[in-house]
Short mmCIF file of C-alpha atoms in Angstrom, two decimals:
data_model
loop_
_atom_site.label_atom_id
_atom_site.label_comp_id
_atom_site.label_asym_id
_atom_site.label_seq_id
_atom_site.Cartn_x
_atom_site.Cartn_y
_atom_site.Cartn_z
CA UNK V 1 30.12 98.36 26.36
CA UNK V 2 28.97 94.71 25.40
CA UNK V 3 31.62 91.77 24.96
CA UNK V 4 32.17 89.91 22.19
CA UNK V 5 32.46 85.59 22.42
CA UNK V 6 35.60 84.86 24.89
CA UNK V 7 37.62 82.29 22.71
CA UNK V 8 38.28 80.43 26.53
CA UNK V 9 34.83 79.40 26.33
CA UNK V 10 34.62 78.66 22.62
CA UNK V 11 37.58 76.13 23.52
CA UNK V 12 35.47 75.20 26.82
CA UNK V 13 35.59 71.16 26.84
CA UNK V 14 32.60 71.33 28.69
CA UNK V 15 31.36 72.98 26.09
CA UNK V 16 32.22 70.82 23.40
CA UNK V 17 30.71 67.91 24.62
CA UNK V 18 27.29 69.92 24.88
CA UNK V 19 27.47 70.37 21.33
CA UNK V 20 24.00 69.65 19.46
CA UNK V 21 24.41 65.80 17.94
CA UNK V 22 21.90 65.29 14.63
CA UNK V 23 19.54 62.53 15.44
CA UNK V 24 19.51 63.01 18.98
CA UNK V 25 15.53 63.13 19.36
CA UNK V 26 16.00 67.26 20.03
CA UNK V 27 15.83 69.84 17.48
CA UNK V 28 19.08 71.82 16.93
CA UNK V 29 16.88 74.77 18.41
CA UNK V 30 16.74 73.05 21.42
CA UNK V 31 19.77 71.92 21.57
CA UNK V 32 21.25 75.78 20.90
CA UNK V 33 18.57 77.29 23.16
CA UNK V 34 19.71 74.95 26.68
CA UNK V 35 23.18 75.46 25.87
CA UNK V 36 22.94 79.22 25.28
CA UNK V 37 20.74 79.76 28.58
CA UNK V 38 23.41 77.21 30.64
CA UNK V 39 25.73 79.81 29.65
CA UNK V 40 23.91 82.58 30.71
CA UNK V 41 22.50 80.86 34.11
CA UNK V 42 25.95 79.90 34.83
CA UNK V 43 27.60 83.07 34.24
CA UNK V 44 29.77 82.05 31.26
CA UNK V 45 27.56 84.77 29.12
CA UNK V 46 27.98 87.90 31.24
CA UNK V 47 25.46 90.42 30.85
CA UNK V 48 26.46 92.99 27.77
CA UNK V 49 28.19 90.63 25.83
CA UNK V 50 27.29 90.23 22.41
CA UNK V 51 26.49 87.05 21.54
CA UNK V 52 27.25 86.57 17.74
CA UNK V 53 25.33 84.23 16.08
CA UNK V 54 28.30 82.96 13.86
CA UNK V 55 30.49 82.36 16.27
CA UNK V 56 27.63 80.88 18.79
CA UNK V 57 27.27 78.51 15.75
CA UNK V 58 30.40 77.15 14.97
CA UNK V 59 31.23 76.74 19.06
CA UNK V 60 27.92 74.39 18.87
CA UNK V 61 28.96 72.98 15.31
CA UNK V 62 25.68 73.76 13.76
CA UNK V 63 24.28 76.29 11.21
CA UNK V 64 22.80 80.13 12.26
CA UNK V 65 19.43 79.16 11.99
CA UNK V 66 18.93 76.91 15.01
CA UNK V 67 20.67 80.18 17.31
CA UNK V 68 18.78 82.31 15.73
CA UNK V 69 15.86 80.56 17.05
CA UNK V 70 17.26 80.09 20.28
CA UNK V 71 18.28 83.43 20.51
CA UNK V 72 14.30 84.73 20.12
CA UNK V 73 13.16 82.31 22.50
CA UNK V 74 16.03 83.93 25.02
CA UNK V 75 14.73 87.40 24.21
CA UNK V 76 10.79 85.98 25.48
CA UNK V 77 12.48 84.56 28.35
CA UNK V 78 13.87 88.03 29.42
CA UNK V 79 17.42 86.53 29.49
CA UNK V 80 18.61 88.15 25.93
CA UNK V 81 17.59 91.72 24.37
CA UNK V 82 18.03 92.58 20.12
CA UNK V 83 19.73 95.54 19.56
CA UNK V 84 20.73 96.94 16.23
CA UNK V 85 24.00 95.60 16.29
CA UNK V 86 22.99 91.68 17.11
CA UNK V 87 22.13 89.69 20.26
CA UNK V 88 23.43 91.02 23.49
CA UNK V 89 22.93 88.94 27.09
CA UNK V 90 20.70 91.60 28.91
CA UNK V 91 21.96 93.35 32.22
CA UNK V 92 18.78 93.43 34.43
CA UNK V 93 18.30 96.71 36.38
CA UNK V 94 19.11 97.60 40.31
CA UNK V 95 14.91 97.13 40.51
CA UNK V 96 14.77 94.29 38.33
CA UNK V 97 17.40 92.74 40.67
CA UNK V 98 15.62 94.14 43.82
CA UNK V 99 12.39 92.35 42.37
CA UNK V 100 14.12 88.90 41.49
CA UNK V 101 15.16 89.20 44.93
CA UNK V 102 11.60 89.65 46.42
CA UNK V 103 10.45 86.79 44.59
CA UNK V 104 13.27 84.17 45.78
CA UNK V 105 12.52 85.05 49.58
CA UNK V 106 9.35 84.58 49.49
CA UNK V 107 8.94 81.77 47.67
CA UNK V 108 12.06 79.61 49.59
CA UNK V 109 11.06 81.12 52.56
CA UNK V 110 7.28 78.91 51.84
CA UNK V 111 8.99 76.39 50.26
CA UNK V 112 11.60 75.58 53.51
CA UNK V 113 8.81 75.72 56.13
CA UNK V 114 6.86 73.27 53.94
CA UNK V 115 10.29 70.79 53.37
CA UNK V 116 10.58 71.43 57.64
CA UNK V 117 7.10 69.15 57.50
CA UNK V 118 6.63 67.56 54.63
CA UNK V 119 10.44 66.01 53.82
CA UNK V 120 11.53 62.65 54.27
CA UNK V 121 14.20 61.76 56.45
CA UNK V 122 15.81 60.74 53.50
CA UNK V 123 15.62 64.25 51.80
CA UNK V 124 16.79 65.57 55.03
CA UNK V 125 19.61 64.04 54.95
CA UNK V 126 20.49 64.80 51.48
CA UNK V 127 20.23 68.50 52.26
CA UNK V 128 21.99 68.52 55.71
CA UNK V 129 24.87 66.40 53.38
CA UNK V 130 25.67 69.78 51.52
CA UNK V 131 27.34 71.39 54.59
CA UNK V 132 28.73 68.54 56.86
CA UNK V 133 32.28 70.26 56.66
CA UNK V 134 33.62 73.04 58.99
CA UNK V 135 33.07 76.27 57.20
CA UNK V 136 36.95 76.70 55.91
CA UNK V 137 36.80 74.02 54.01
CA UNK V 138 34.20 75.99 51.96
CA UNK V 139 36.07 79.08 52.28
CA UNK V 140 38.45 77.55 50.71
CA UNK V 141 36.40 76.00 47.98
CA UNK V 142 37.36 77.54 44.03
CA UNK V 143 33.98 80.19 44.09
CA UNK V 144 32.23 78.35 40.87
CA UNK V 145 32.13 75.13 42.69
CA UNK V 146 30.00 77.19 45.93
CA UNK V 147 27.77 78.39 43.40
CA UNK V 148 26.67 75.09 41.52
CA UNK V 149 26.49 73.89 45.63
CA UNK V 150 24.43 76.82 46.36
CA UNK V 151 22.11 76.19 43.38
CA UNK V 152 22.02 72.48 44.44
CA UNK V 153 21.11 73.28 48.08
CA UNK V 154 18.63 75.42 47.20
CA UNK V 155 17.11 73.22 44.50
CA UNK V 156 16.82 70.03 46.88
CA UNK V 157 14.79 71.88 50.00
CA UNK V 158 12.24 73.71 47.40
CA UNK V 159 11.79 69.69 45.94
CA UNK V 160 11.47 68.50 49.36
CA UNK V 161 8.17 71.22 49.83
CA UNK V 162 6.28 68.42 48.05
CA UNK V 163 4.57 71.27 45.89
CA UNK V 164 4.83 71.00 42.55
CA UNK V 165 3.59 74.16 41.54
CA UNK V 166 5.52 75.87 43.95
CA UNK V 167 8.90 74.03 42.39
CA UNK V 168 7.99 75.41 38.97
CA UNK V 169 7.61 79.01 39.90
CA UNK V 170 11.12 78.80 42.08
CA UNK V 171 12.47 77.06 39.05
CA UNK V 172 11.13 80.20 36.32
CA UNK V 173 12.86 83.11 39.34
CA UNK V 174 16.40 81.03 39.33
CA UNK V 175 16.14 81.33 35.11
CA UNK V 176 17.30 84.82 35.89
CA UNK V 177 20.92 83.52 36.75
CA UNK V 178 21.67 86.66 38.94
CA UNK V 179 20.74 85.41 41.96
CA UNK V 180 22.17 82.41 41.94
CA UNK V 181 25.37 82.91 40.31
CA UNK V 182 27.15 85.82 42.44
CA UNK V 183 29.38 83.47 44.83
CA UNK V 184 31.87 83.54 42.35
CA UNK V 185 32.50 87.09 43.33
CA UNK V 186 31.96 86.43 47.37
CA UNK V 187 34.72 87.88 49.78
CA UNK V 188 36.03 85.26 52.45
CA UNK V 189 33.56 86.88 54.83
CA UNK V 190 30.44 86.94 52.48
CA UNK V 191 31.12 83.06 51.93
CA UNK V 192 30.65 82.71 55.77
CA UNK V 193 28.14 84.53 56.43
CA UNK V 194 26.41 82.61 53.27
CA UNK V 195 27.58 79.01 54.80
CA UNK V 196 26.71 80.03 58.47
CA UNK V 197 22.75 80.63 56.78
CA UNK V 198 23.04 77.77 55.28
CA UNK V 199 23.92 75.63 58.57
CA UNK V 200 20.96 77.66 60.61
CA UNK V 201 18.12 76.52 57.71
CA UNK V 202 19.31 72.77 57.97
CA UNK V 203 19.38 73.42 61.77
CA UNK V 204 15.60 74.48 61.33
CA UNK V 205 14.93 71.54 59.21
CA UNK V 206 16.05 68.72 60.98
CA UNK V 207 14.12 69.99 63.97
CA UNK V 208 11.17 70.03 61.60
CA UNK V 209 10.56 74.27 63.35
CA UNK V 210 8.44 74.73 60.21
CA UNK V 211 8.48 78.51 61.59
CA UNK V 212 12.15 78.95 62.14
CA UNK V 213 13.25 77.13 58.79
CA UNK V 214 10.93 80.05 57.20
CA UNK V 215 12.89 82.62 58.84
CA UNK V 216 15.99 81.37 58.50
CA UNK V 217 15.50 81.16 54.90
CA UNK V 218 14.50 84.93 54.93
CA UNK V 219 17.57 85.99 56.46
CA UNK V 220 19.58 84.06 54.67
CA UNK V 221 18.24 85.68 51.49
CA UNK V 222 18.03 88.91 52.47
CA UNK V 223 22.29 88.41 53.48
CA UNK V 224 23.22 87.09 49.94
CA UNK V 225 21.02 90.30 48.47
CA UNK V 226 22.61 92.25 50.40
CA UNK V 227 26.08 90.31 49.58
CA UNK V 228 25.36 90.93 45.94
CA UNK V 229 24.48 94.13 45.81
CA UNK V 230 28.28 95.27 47.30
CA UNK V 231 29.45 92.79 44.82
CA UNK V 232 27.29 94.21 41.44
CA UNK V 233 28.23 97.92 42.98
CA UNK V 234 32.26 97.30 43.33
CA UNK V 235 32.29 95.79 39.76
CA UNK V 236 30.92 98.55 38.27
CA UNK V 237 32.70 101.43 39.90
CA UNK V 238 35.93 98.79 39.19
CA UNK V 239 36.09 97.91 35.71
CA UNK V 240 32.36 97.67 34.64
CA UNK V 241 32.15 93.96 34.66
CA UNK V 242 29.79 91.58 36.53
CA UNK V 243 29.85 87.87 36.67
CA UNK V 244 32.56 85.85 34.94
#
């Protein structure tokens, strides 16, 4: 059954200051459209929920129109689906998942063994700068902060590939939030085993083993899929929920 608007993220402050400003050089379809898909990359929009457009409005103090837009734009992007009833955040499918998947190893899998050769010491150091702590300290970590760090991580090796192309495509895969968003839901021992792959690809890196960063990528990926798909399976036997 899909969700209406939470009012905890209506009264989000985070939210609030995202709120579209006239004059701003953006149109208030833009504006509407990047908060709306923050939401939904984030995990703030779970899949099912509706997503009203009169309430969407007045949480981004603007009229229907400019979510309406952003809305259809969502529904190109794959991220949104128009049913009957209004605008619902789409739930992707065990193959759609499986796919998204497929796509992320392969292409951080490229993009690490090209960052083991082509990064600068600099953006080495950045990356290695992610995981400098003894792994209880992230265990301990509140779950949302792991995941923005886990999107961060990620983000700065597939930059340091020095492909361009290759950053866009990785960039259009993480739209569908998914696979970037389910450490909020890790168990202590999925967060190590995610942190421990984590150490082993900057391992790789700083010995510039353009072979080993590409497998350690791999089986890092293949860990978290395997991570999330326990995670997707126990929320829906439990109370048919995903990410919050």
């Amino acid at each position: 059954m899909a969700e209406r608007l939470g009012r905890a993220h209506a009264d989000d402050p985070a939210a609030k200051r995202r709120r579209p400003r006239a004059g701003s050089g953006e149109s208030l379809g833009d504006q509407a459209y990047a908060h709306i898909r923050a939401a939904i990359l984030e995990g703030k929009y779970r899949p099912n929920q509706r997503l009203p457009e009169d309430e969407v409005a007045a949480q981004l103090n603007s009229s229907r129109t400019p979510v309406r837009v952003a809305l259809m734009r969502l529904v190109d992007q794959g991220l949104v689906v128009r049913e009957r009833s209004g605008w619902v955040v789409r739930e992707h499918t065990p193959d759609e998942i499986r796919e998204i998947y497929e796509v992320r190893c392969a292409l951080e899998s490229m993009a690490t063994g090209l960052a083991a050769v082509r990064a600068s010491e600099e953006e080495l150091a950045r990356i290695a700068a992610f995981y400098e702590g003894a792994i209880e300290e992230y265990v301990r970590r509140p779950r949302a902060e792991l995941g923005r760090m886990n999107r961060e991580f990620h983000q700065a090796i597939v930059q340091a590939s020095g492909n361009g192309r290759l950053v866009a495509e990785w960039l259009r895969n993480r739209d569908f939030g998914i696979t970037y968003n389910m450490a909020v839901v890790f168990t202590r021992d999925e967060v190590v085993t995610c942190v421990e792959g984590h150490h082993r690809i900057i391992e790789a890196l700083l010995r510039r083993d353009r072979e080993g960063a590409e497998r350690q990528a791999r089986i890092h990926v293949e860990d978290v899929q395997a991570a999330a798909s326990r995670r997707l399976d126990a929320l829906h036997a439990s109370a048919g929920l995903y990410l919050s």
